[in-house]
Amino acid sequence: MEDATPVTEATEIEGTVTRTTGSWYDVRTSSETIRATIRGKFRLNAADETNPVVIGDRVSMRLNADATGVITDIRDRKNKLSRRAAGKKIGREHVIAANIDTAWIVQSALYPKLNPGLIDRFLVMAGVFDIPACIVINKADLIEPAFEEAIEFWEELYINIGYPVYRTSAKAGDGIEQVKSAMTNKISVIVGQSGVGKSSILNRIQSDLKLRTGEISESTGKGVHTTTFAALYSLDSGGFVADTPGLREFGLVDIAPADLGRFFVEFHEFADLCHFPNCTHDHEPACRVQEAAADGIIAPERYESYLNILGSLRKGVRDVGR
Ligand SMILES: Nc1nc2c(ncn2[C@@H]2O[C@H](COP(=O)(O)OP(=O)(O)OP(=O)(O)O)[C@@H](O)[C@H]2O)c(=O)[nH]1
Ligand SMILES: [Mg+2]
Ligand SMILES: [Zn+2]
């Protein structure tokens, strides 16, 4: 270079934030991971958010001579997963991750047993945050022939309303390639209650991740929250994935009861025809959603799930897991 300025000073490089601590950020570029800090102005700009840069953010950096970086620009986010700062009713927003292409909602067929009500809650969350969702039914190796029909019922139900469904066994390796290829070149977040096998699936996709996996409590049949933090892992095949600790990262959201129906995709065509524009589809007259559920055009299981979540919202219970 003829320019006297060192290349490292002048060049802006781009990357994706893969880990954050209070003071520094790991930024993955096309070739390496760089430890970076941010300019003070980002802190000041983030008046209503507790954290100015989060995993998944696309940033520009200037490289320092010692190969660390300074984040100089943050791209607009296409979506973000967030929750209100703990302990405050109308608090600042705590953003957990940004630019998520897919939320993988993981359930296990057994131990813990498939919980469609929880799938529906996660689908609502994904809808609220504008994140496309896929469903994974893991521990397929535990599906006895007598249980097969019940599993197929739920697979068909979700496929029919437009959600891709994958069946995997992290133990035997079945279905893992399909999930891996769907994750390629995307930012994925993997959610589901403790013990369903989220970390096990990721370890199967890429063995050098070596995520800790846990045991299922003998007494409760539930997992014990083995995964304790969220970071984005780079996949060798391209893309990133965040393992999340059970339910906690996908926690609290505020939805007005009259808005809940918007997150049940198959309700839309009927909800548009309800007599009341703010119809909550549970007691109002001339409600096309209630009619469609009574006729079985909307799956009664989904309608019931809707009523359950509506009930929680009315009681002010915002936690997805309850
Ligand atoms: N039989 C069977 N067991 C599995 C499978 N996948 C995971 N497990 C077991 O289920 C238990 C929980 O797996 P994890 O991967 O730790 O579950 P997790 O969803 O990451 O749980 P948290 O990190 O606590 O949220 C472990 O004992 C795994 O070995 C599977 O496909 N089949
Ligand atoms: Mg885990
Ligand atoms: Zn209605």
mmCIF file of C-alpha atoms and ligand atoms in Angstrom:
data_model
loop_
_atom_site.group_PDB
_atom_site.id
_atom_site.type_symbol
_atom_site.label_atom_id
_atom_site.label_comp_id
_atom_site.label_asym_id
_atom_site.label_seq_id
_atom_site.Cartn_x
_atom_site.Cartn_y
_atom_site.Cartn_z
ATOM 1 C CA MET A 1 0.000 0.000 0.000
ATOM 2 C CA GLU A 2 1.261 3.437 -0.874
ATOM 3 C CA ASP A 3 -0.935 5.162 1.642
ATOM 4 C CA ALA A 4 0.993 5.964 4.840
ATOM 5 C CA THR A 5 -1.962 4.970 7.024
ATOM 6 C CA PRO A 6 -1.652 1.372 8.215
ATOM 7 C CA VAL A 7 -4.290 -0.863 6.660
ATOM 8 C CA THR A 8 -5.487 -1.953 10.073
ATOM 9 C CA GLU A 9 -6.347 1.624 11.020
ATOM 10 C CA ALA A 10 -8.175 2.523 7.843
ATOM 11 C CA THR A 11 -10.110 -0.661 7.125
ATOM 12 C CA GLU A 12 -13.628 -1.170 8.371
ATOM 13 C CA ILE A 13 -14.517 -4.821 8.650
ATOM 14 C CA GLU A 14 -17.903 -6.373 9.175
ATOM 15 C CA GLY A 15 -18.976 -9.146 11.423
ATOM 16 C CA THR A 16 -21.642 -10.682 13.609
ATOM 17 C CA VAL A 17 -21.597 -10.336 17.387
ATOM 18 C CA THR A 18 -21.393 -13.797 18.908
ATOM 19 C CA ARG A 19 -20.816 -13.091 22.591
ATOM 20 C CA THR A 20 -21.162 -10.126 24.900
ATOM 21 C CA THR A 21 -19.923 -9.366 28.374
ATOM 22 C CA GLY A 22 -20.205 -6.065 30.183
ATOM 23 C CA SER A 23 -17.021 -4.720 28.657
ATOM 24 C CA TRP A 24 -16.210 -6.481 25.399
ATOM 25 C CA TYR A 25 -17.818 -8.219 22.428
ATOM 26 C CA ASP A 26 -16.729 -11.152 20.309
ATOM 27 C CA VAL A 27 -17.306 -10.348 16.638
ATOM 28 C CA ARG A 28 -17.089 -13.109 14.058
ATOM 29 C CA THR A 29 -15.844 -11.890 10.668
ATOM 30 C CA SER A 30 -15.649 -14.062 7.565
ATOM 31 C CA SER A 31 -12.319 -15.428 8.776
ATOM 32 C CA GLU A 32 -11.853 -14.983 12.531
ATOM 33 C CA THR A 33 -13.269 -13.861 15.842
ATOM 34 C CA ILE A 34 -12.188 -10.437 17.066
ATOM 35 C CA ARG A 35 -12.564 -9.067 20.550
ATOM 36 C CA ALA A 36 -13.998 -5.575 20.341
ATOM 37 C CA THR A 37 -15.167 -2.697 22.467
ATOM 38 C CA ILE A 38 -17.773 -0.101 21.548
ATOM 39 C CA ARG A 39 -17.637 3.622 21.256
ATOM 40 C CA GLY A 40 -19.272 5.471 24.097
ATOM 41 C CA LYS A 41 -21.918 7.035 21.878
ATOM 42 C CA PHE A 42 -23.686 3.700 21.479
ATOM 43 C CA ARG A 43 -24.096 3.504 25.215
ATOM 44 C CA LEU A 44 -25.679 6.961 25.228
ATOM 45 C CA ASN A 45 -27.998 6.188 22.319
ATOM 46 C CA ALA A 46 -29.441 3.180 24.028
ATOM 47 C CA ALA A 47 -31.633 5.108 26.443
ATOM 48 C CA ASP A 48 -34.481 2.603 26.437
ATOM 49 C CA GLU A 49 -32.442 -0.568 26.140
ATOM 50 C CA THR A 50 -30.187 -2.015 28.807
ATOM 51 C CA ASN A 51 -27.624 -3.243 26.261
ATOM 52 C CA PRO A 52 -26.596 -1.423 23.088
ATOM 53 C CA VAL A 53 -25.046 -4.381 21.243
ATOM 54 C CA VAL A 54 -26.366 -7.935 21.424
ATOM 55 C CA ILE A 55 -25.586 -11.316 19.892
ATOM 56 C CA GLY A 56 -26.718 -11.414 16.287
ATOM 57 C CA ASP A 57 -26.009 -7.731 15.694
ATOM 58 C CA ARG A 58 -24.247 -6.998 12.400
ATOM 59 C CA VAL A 59 -21.538 -4.440 13.088
ATOM 60 C CA SER A 60 -18.664 -2.585 11.472
ATOM 61 C CA MET A 61 -15.349 -2.446 13.292
ATOM 62 C CA ARG A 62 -12.103 -0.606 13.054
ATOM 63 C CA LEU A 63 -9.117 -2.764 13.869
ATOM 64 C CA ASN A 64 -6.570 -1.637 16.447
ATOM 65 C CA ALA A 65 -2.867 -2.369 16.037
ATOM 66 C CA ASP A 66 -3.131 -5.095 18.687
ATOM 67 C CA ALA A 67 -5.804 -6.925 16.615
ATOM 68 C CA THR A 68 -8.654 -5.953 18.906
ATOM 69 C CA GLY A 69 -11.491 -3.938 17.409
ATOM 70 C CA VAL A 70 -13.696 -0.946 18.019
ATOM 71 C CA ILE A 71 -17.317 -1.239 16.914
ATOM 72 C CA THR A 72 -18.144 1.866 14.908
ATOM 73 C CA ASP A 73 -21.560 1.066 13.465
ATOM 74 C CA ILE A 74 -24.516 -1.248 14.175
ATOM 75 C CA ARG A 75 -26.876 -2.170 11.338
ATOM 76 C CA ASP A 76 -30.611 -1.835 11.775
ATOM 77 C CA ARG A 77 -32.021 -5.025 13.263
ATOM 78 C CA LYS A 78 -34.545 -7.026 11.279
ATOM 79 C CA ASN A 79 -35.963 -8.405 14.535
ATOM 80 C CA LYS A 80 -34.992 -8.872 18.154
ATOM 81 C CA LEU A 81 -35.720 -11.177 21.016
ATOM 82 C CA SER A 82 -36.169 -9.202 24.206
ATOM 83 C CA ARG A 83 -37.707 -8.992 27.597
ATOM 84 C CA ARG A 84 -38.389 -6.182 29.979
ATOM 85 C CA ALA A 85 -35.607 -5.523 32.453
ATOM 86 C CA ALA A 86 -36.146 -7.746 35.454
ATOM 87 C CA GLY A 87 -38.281 -6.472 38.297
ATOM 88 C CA LYS A 88 -39.840 -3.569 36.450
ATOM 89 C CA LYS A 89 -43.316 -3.463 35.114
ATOM 90 C CA ILE A 90 -42.665 -0.807 32.525
ATOM 91 C CA GLY A 91 -38.908 -1.083 32.540
ATOM 92 C CA ARG A 92 -36.181 -0.711 30.024
ATOM 93 C CA GLU A 93 -35.982 -3.314 27.336
ATOM 94 C CA HIS A 94 -33.392 -6.050 27.690
ATOM 95 C CA VAL A 95 -32.588 -7.324 24.216
ATOM 96 C CA ILE A 96 -31.253 -10.888 24.155
ATOM 97 C CA ALA A 97 -30.484 -11.448 20.480
ATOM 98 C CA ALA A 98 -31.031 -9.758 17.120
ATOM 99 C CA ASN A 99 -31.500 -10.703 13.465
ATOM 100 C CA ILE A 100 -32.786 -14.182 14.145
ATOM 101 C CA ASP A 101 -33.770 -16.126 11.040
ATOM 102 C CA THR A 102 -35.317 -19.134 12.751
ATOM 103 C CA ALA A 103 -36.610 -20.022 16.191
ATOM 104 C CA TRP A 104 -36.302 -23.788 16.651
ATOM 105 C CA ILE A 105 -38.925 -24.907 19.107
ATOM 106 C CA VAL A 106 -37.691 -28.186 20.523
ATOM 107 C CA GLN A 107 -39.872 -30.732 22.241
ATOM 108 C CA SER A 108 -39.089 -34.290 23.153
ATOM 109 C CA ALA A 109 -41.486 -37.105 22.417
ATOM 110 C CA LEU A 110 -40.954 -38.310 25.987
ATOM 111 C CA TYR A 111 -38.993 -37.274 29.084
ATOM 112 C CA PRO A 112 -40.324 -34.645 29.179
ATOM 113 C CA LYS A 113 -43.341 -35.677 27.171
ATOM 114 C CA LEU A 114 -44.536 -33.710 24.163
ATOM 115 C CA ASN A 115 -46.328 -30.573 25.317
ATOM 116 C CA PRO A 116 -48.332 -28.988 22.456
ATOM 117 C CA GLY A 117 -49.625 -26.236 24.751
ATOM 118 C CA LEU A 118 -46.046 -25.142 25.226
ATOM 119 C CA ILE A 119 -45.351 -25.334 21.485
ATOM 120 C CA ASP A 120 -48.253 -22.938 21.011
ATOM 121 C CA ARG A 121 -46.865 -20.547 23.604
ATOM 122 C CA PHE A 122 -43.493 -20.569 21.883
ATOM 123 C CA LEU A 123 -45.181 -20.020 18.521
ATOM 124 C CA VAL A 124 -46.896 -16.966 19.975
ATOM 125 C CA MET A 125 -43.555 -15.683 21.286
ATOM 126 C CA ALA A 126 -41.897 -16.233 17.912
ATOM 127 C CA GLY A 127 -44.785 -14.393 16.266
ATOM 128 C CA VAL A 128 -44.536 -11.476 18.680
ATOM 129 C CA PHE A 129 -40.834 -11.100 17.915
ATOM 130 C CA ASP A 130 -41.374 -11.622 14.198
ATOM 131 C CA ILE A 131 -39.157 -14.707 14.051
ATOM 132 C CA PRO A 132 -40.080 -17.568 11.684
ATOM 133 C CA ALA A 133 -40.491 -20.794 13.682
ATOM 134 C CA CYS A 134 -39.781 -24.482 13.114
ATOM 135 C CA ILE A 135 -40.719 -27.336 15.419
ATOM 136 C CA VAL A 136 -38.457 -30.233 16.359
ATOM 137 C CA ILE A 137 -39.688 -33.396 18.013
ATOM 138 C CA ASN A 138 -36.577 -34.929 19.531
ATOM 139 C CA LYS A 139 -35.927 -38.273 21.257
ATOM 140 C CA ALA A 140 -37.584 -40.059 18.327
ATOM 141 C CA ASP A 141 -35.763 -43.195 19.495
ATOM 142 C CA LEU A 142 -38.193 -43.295 22.439
ATOM 143 C CA ILE A 143 -41.315 -43.404 20.240
ATOM 144 C CA GLU A 144 -42.844 -46.865 20.710
ATOM 145 C CA PRO A 145 -45.108 -48.125 17.896
ATOM 146 C CA ALA A 146 -48.201 -47.588 20.040
ATOM 147 C CA PHE A 147 -47.223 -43.949 20.463
ATOM 148 C CA GLU A 148 -46.492 -43.304 16.787
ATOM 149 C CA GLU A 149 -50.014 -42.265 15.849
ATOM 150 C CA ALA A 150 -50.209 -39.618 18.546
ATOM 151 C CA ILE A 151 -46.911 -38.088 17.451
ATOM 152 C CA GLU A 152 -48.021 -38.090 13.819
ATOM 153 C CA PHE A 153 -51.223 -36.328 14.799
ATOM 154 C CA TRP A 154 -49.279 -33.372 16.194
ATOM 155 C CA GLU A 155 -46.792 -33.360 13.313
ATOM 156 C CA GLU A 156 -49.641 -33.098 10.838
ATOM 157 C CA LEU A 157 -51.450 -30.447 12.824
ATOM 158 C CA TYR A 158 -48.468 -28.095 12.787
ATOM 159 C CA ILE A 159 -47.502 -28.847 9.198
ATOM 160 C CA ASN A 160 -51.083 -28.093 8.145
ATOM 161 C CA ILE A 161 -50.948 -24.603 9.622
ATOM 162 C CA GLY A 162 -47.618 -23.927 7.946
ATOM 163 C CA TYR A 163 -44.855 -24.736 10.424
ATOM 164 C CA PRO A 164 -42.051 -27.049 9.323
ATOM 165 C CA VAL A 165 -41.766 -30.040 11.674
ATOM 166 C CA TYR A 166 -38.614 -32.105 12.079
ATOM 167 C CA ARG A 167 -38.292 -35.367 13.945
ATOM 168 C CA THR A 168 -34.867 -36.022 15.409
ATOM 169 C CA SER A 169 -32.965 -38.306 17.676
ATOM 170 C CA ALA A 170 -29.864 -36.629 19.047
ATOM 171 C CA LYS A 171 -29.043 -40.042 20.472
ATOM 172 C CA ALA A 172 -29.272 -42.076 17.256
ATOM 173 C CA GLY A 173 -28.527 -39.216 14.839
ATOM 174 C CA ASP A 174 -31.799 -39.438 12.904
ATOM 175 C CA GLY A 175 -33.051 -36.215 11.330
ATOM 176 C CA ILE A 176 -29.997 -34.221 12.388
ATOM 177 C CA GLU A 177 -28.754 -33.620 8.822
ATOM 178 C CA GLN A 178 -32.074 -32.017 7.879
ATOM 179 C CA VAL A 179 -31.912 -29.620 10.801
ATOM 180 C CA LYS A 180 -28.285 -28.846 10.085
ATOM 181 C CA SER A 181 -28.930 -28.002 6.464
ATOM 182 C CA ALA A 182 -31.908 -25.800 7.393
ATOM 183 C CA MET A 183 -29.608 -23.888 9.776
ATOM 184 C CA THR A 184 -26.938 -23.250 7.152
ATOM 185 C CA ASN A 185 -26.113 -19.566 6.670
ATOM 186 C CA LYS A 186 -28.823 -18.510 9.088
ATOM 187 C CA ILE A 187 -28.956 -17.240 12.651
ATOM 188 C CA SER A 188 -30.922 -19.756 14.681
ATOM 189 C CA VAL A 189 -32.142 -19.709 18.237
ATOM 190 C CA ILE A 190 -33.038 -22.972 19.870
ATOM 191 C CA VAL A 191 -35.715 -22.908 22.550
ATOM 192 C CA GLY A 192 -37.690 -25.413 24.573
ATOM 193 C CA GLN A 193 -37.998 -26.479 28.168
ATOM 194 C CA SER A 194 -35.100 -27.986 30.052
ATOM 195 C CA GLY A 195 -34.248 -31.581 29.203
ATOM 196 C CA VAL A 196 -35.759 -31.807 25.717
ATOM 197 C CA GLY A 197 -32.283 -32.177 24.165
ATOM 198 C CA LYS A 198 -31.447 -28.762 22.731
ATOM 199 C CA SER A 199 -27.753 -28.964 23.583
ATOM 200 C CA SER A 200 -27.610 -32.625 22.547
ATOM 201 C CA ILE A 201 -28.983 -31.745 19.092
ATOM 202 C CA LEU A 202 -26.384 -29.005 18.657
ATOM 203 C CA ASN A 203 -23.584 -31.344 19.744
ATOM 204 C CA ARG A 204 -24.789 -33.814 17.112
ATOM 205 C CA ILE A 205 -24.795 -31.102 14.460
ATOM 206 C CA GLN A 206 -21.264 -30.115 15.367
ATOM 207 C CA SER A 207 -19.368 -32.266 17.834
ATOM 208 C CA ASP A 208 -16.708 -29.696 18.705
ATOM 209 C CA LEU A 209 -19.338 -27.462 20.310
ATOM 210 C CA LYS A 210 -19.127 -29.798 23.314
ATOM 211 C CA LEU A 211 -22.118 -28.206 25.012
ATOM 212 C CA ARG A 212 -22.903 -29.566 28.426
ATOM 213 C CA THR A 213 -25.900 -31.833 28.470
ATOM 214 C CA GLY A 214 -27.804 -32.843 31.522
ATOM 215 C CA GLU A 215 -29.633 -35.617 33.130
ATOM 216 C CA ILE A 216 -33.362 -35.818 33.560
ATOM 217 C CA SER A 217 -34.482 -35.692 37.159
ATOM 218 C CA GLU A 218 -35.660 -39.185 38.127
ATOM 219 C CA SER A 219 -38.418 -37.848 40.340
ATOM 220 C CA THR A 220 -39.950 -35.168 38.112
ATOM 221 C CA GLY A 221 -39.058 -36.398 34.610
ATOM 222 C CA LYS A 222 -37.970 -32.823 33.923
ATOM 223 C CA GLY A 223 -34.595 -31.417 32.958
ATOM 224 C CA VAL A 224 -32.518 -29.487 35.422
ATOM 225 C CA HIS A 225 -31.365 -26.429 33.405
ATOM 226 C CA THR A 226 -27.892 -27.555 32.402
ATOM 227 C CA THR A 227 -27.284 -24.706 29.972
ATOM 228 C CA THR A 228 -26.718 -21.456 31.799
ATOM 229 C CA PHE A 229 -25.841 -18.763 29.263
ATOM 230 C CA ALA A 230 -26.627 -17.734 25.725
ATOM 231 C CA ALA A 231 -24.035 -17.128 23.031
ATOM 232 C CA LEU A 232 -23.969 -17.612 19.289
ATOM 233 C CA TYR A 233 -21.914 -20.544 18.050
ATOM 234 C CA SER A 234 -20.458 -20.425 14.558
ATOM 235 C CA LEU A 235 -21.402 -23.454 12.512
ATOM 236 C CA ASP A 236 -18.704 -24.906 10.253
ATOM 237 C CA SER A 237 -21.350 -25.290 7.570
ATOM 238 C CA GLY A 238 -22.109 -21.523 7.802
ATOM 239 C CA GLY A 239 -24.435 -19.655 10.103
ATOM 240 C CA PHE A 240 -24.849 -19.275 13.824
ATOM 241 C CA VAL A 241 -26.930 -20.846 16.520
ATOM 242 C CA ALA A 242 -27.744 -19.815 20.073
ATOM 243 C CA ASP A 243 -28.342 -22.466 22.655
ATOM 244 C CA THR A 244 -30.634 -21.085 25.337
ATOM 245 C CA PRO A 245 -31.103 -22.250 28.887
ATOM 246 C CA GLY A 246 -34.492 -23.877 28.902
ATOM 247 C CA LEU A 247 -37.318 -21.392 28.894
ATOM 248 C CA ARG A 248 -35.797 -18.484 30.665
ATOM 249 C CA GLU A 249 -34.458 -16.569 27.689
ATOM 250 C CA PHE A 250 -37.782 -16.687 25.943
ATOM 251 C CA GLY A 251 -39.695 -15.331 28.883
ATOM 252 C CA LEU A 252 -41.982 -12.430 29.352
ATOM 253 C CA VAL A 253 -43.903 -10.509 26.763
ATOM 254 C CA ASP A 254 -46.820 -8.161 26.863
ATOM 255 C CA ILE A 255 -49.671 -8.969 24.539
ATOM 256 C CA ALA A 256 -53.062 -7.333 24.803
ATOM 257 C CA PRO A 257 -55.729 -10.083 24.904
ATOM 258 C CA ALA A 258 -57.302 -8.706 21.722
ATOM 259 C CA ASP A 259 -53.965 -9.119 19.902
ATOM 260 C CA LEU A 260 -53.357 -12.759 20.797
ATOM 261 C CA GLY A 261 -55.311 -14.094 17.819
ATOM 262 C CA ARG A 262 -52.838 -12.436 15.473
ATOM 263 C CA PHE A 263 -50.259 -14.991 16.560
ATOM 264 C CA PHE A 264 -52.445 -17.990 15.724
ATOM 265 C CA VAL A 265 -51.782 -17.961 11.999
ATOM 266 C CA GLU A 266 -54.696 -20.168 10.991
ATOM 267 C CA PHE A 267 -57.170 -17.821 12.716
ATOM 268 C CA HIS A 268 -56.431 -14.917 10.400
ATOM 269 C CA GLU A 269 -58.852 -15.599 7.579
ATOM 270 C CA PHE A 270 -61.694 -16.086 10.059
ATOM 271 C CA ALA A 271 -60.730 -13.326 12.492
ATOM 272 C CA ASP A 272 -60.974 -10.813 9.653
ATOM 273 C CA LEU A 273 -64.687 -11.675 9.373
ATOM 274 C CA CYS A 274 -65.608 -11.490 13.060
ATOM 275 C CA HIS A 275 -68.312 -8.941 13.837
ATOM 276 C CA PHE A 276 -66.173 -7.037 16.361
ATOM 277 C CA PRO A 277 -62.812 -5.811 15.111
ATOM 278 C CA ASN A 278 -61.293 -6.331 18.575
ATOM 279 C CA CYS A 279 -62.905 -9.752 18.982
ATOM 280 C CA THR A 280 -61.075 -12.007 21.441
ATOM 281 C CA HIS A 281 -62.806 -15.068 19.940
ATOM 282 C CA ASP A 282 -64.074 -16.505 23.215
ATOM 283 C CA HIS A 283 -67.455 -15.008 24.089
ATOM 284 C CA GLU A 284 -68.364 -12.520 21.394
ATOM 285 C CA PRO A 285 -71.369 -13.115 19.116
ATOM 286 C CA ALA A 286 -70.830 -13.540 15.375
ATOM 287 C CA CYS A 287 -67.293 -14.759 15.940
ATOM 288 C CA ARG A 288 -66.070 -16.655 12.878
ATOM 289 C CA VAL A 289 -63.108 -18.123 14.761
ATOM 290 C CA GLN A 290 -65.383 -19.793 17.331
ATOM 291 C CA GLU A 291 -67.499 -21.124 14.466
ATOM 292 C CA ALA A 292 -64.482 -22.474 12.597
ATOM 293 C CA ALA A 293 -63.257 -24.187 15.772
ATOM 294 C CA ALA A 294 -66.709 -25.689 16.405
ATOM 295 C CA ASP A 295 -66.758 -26.977 12.826
ATOM 296 C CA GLY A 296 -63.267 -28.441 13.198
ATOM 297 C CA ILE A 297 -61.858 -26.216 10.453
ATOM 298 C CA ILE A 298 -59.597 -24.750 13.104
ATOM 299 C CA ALA A 299 -58.141 -27.624 15.145
ATOM 300 C CA PRO A 300 -60.003 -27.707 18.472
ATOM 301 C CA GLU A 301 -56.681 -28.401 20.217
ATOM 302 C CA ARG A 302 -55.286 -25.144 18.940
ATOM 303 C CA TYR A 303 -58.419 -23.225 19.854
ATOM 304 C CA GLU A 304 -58.279 -24.623 23.370
ATOM 305 C CA SER A 305 -54.617 -23.652 23.584
ATOM 306 C CA TYR A 306 -55.566 -20.167 22.467
ATOM 307 C CA LEU A 307 -58.158 -19.925 25.256
ATOM 308 C CA ASN A 308 -55.579 -21.097 27.811
ATOM 309 C CA ILE A 309 -53.079 -18.446 26.786
ATOM 310 C CA LEU A 310 -55.836 -15.825 26.650
ATOM 311 C CA GLY A 311 -56.729 -16.781 30.216
ATOM 312 C CA SER A 312 -53.124 -16.339 31.346
ATOM 313 C CA LEU A 313 -52.883 -12.957 29.660
ATOM 314 C CA ARG A 314 -56.075 -11.788 31.346
ATOM 315 C CA LYS A 315 -54.717 -12.886 34.699
ATOM 316 C CA GLY A 316 -51.511 -10.995 33.972
ATOM 317 C CA VAL A 317 -49.386 -14.160 33.830
ATOM 318 C CA ARG A 318 -46.903 -13.368 31.097
ATOM 319 C CA ASP A 319 -44.437 -16.208 31.487
ATOM 320 C CA VAL A 320 -44.409 -18.576 28.549
ATOM 321 C CA GLY A 321 -43.654 -21.557 30.739
ATOM 322 C CA ARG A 322 -46.530 -21.409 33.142
HETATM 323 N N1 LIG B 1 -33.189 -41.089 24.376
HETATM 324 C C1 LIG B 1 -32.765 -39.875 24.038
HETATM 325 N N2 LIG B 1 -32.246 -39.043 24.962
HETATM 326 C C2 LIG B 1 -31.823 -37.822 24.572
HETATM 327 C C3 LIG B 1 -31.933 -37.382 23.238
HETATM 328 N N3 LIG B 1 -31.472 -36.117 23.159
HETATM 329 C C4 LIG B 1 -31.074 -35.777 24.401
HETATM 330 N N4 LIG B 1 -31.280 -36.796 25.264
HETATM 331 C C5 LIG B 1 -30.982 -36.802 26.702
HETATM 332 O O1 LIG B 1 -31.818 -35.852 27.364
HETATM 333 C C6 LIG B 1 -31.123 -35.228 28.442
HETATM 334 C C7 LIG B 1 -31.196 -33.717 28.336
HETATM 335 O O2 LIG B 1 -30.501 -33.306 27.166
HETATM 336 P P1 LIG B 1 -29.908 -31.826 27.021
HETATM 337 O O3 LIG B 1 -29.326 -31.758 25.650
HETATM 338 O O4 LIG B 1 -29.039 -31.464 28.162
HETATM 339 O O5 LIG B 1 -31.248 -30.967 27.119
HETATM 340 P P2 LIG B 1 -31.407 -29.371 27.022
HETATM 341 O O6 LIG B 1 -32.680 -29.138 26.269
HETATM 342 O O7 LIG B 1 -30.177 -28.765 26.453
HETATM 343 O O8 LIG B 1 -31.624 -28.956 28.553
HETATM 344 P P3 LIG B 1 -31.248 -27.573 29.282
HETATM 345 O O9 LIG B 1 -29.864 -27.187 28.874
HETATM 346 O O10 LIG B 1 -31.358 -27.921 30.732
HETATM 347 O O11 LIG B 1 -32.290 -26.567 28.869
HETATM 348 C C8 LIG B 1 -29.689 -35.779 28.416
HETATM 349 O O12 LIG B 1 -29.606 -36.839 29.338
HETATM 350 C C9 LIG B 1 -29.556 -36.303 26.991
HETATM 351 O O13 LIG B 1 -28.629 -37.357 26.888
HETATM 352 C C10 LIG B 1 -32.491 -38.292 22.258
HETATM 353 O O14 LIG B 1 -32.636 -38.031 21.067
HETATM 354 N N5 LIG B 1 -32.894 -39.524 22.731
HETATM 355 MG MG MG B 2 -28.885 -27.346 27.218
HETATM 356 ZN ZN ZN B 3 -63.805 -13.681 16.840
#
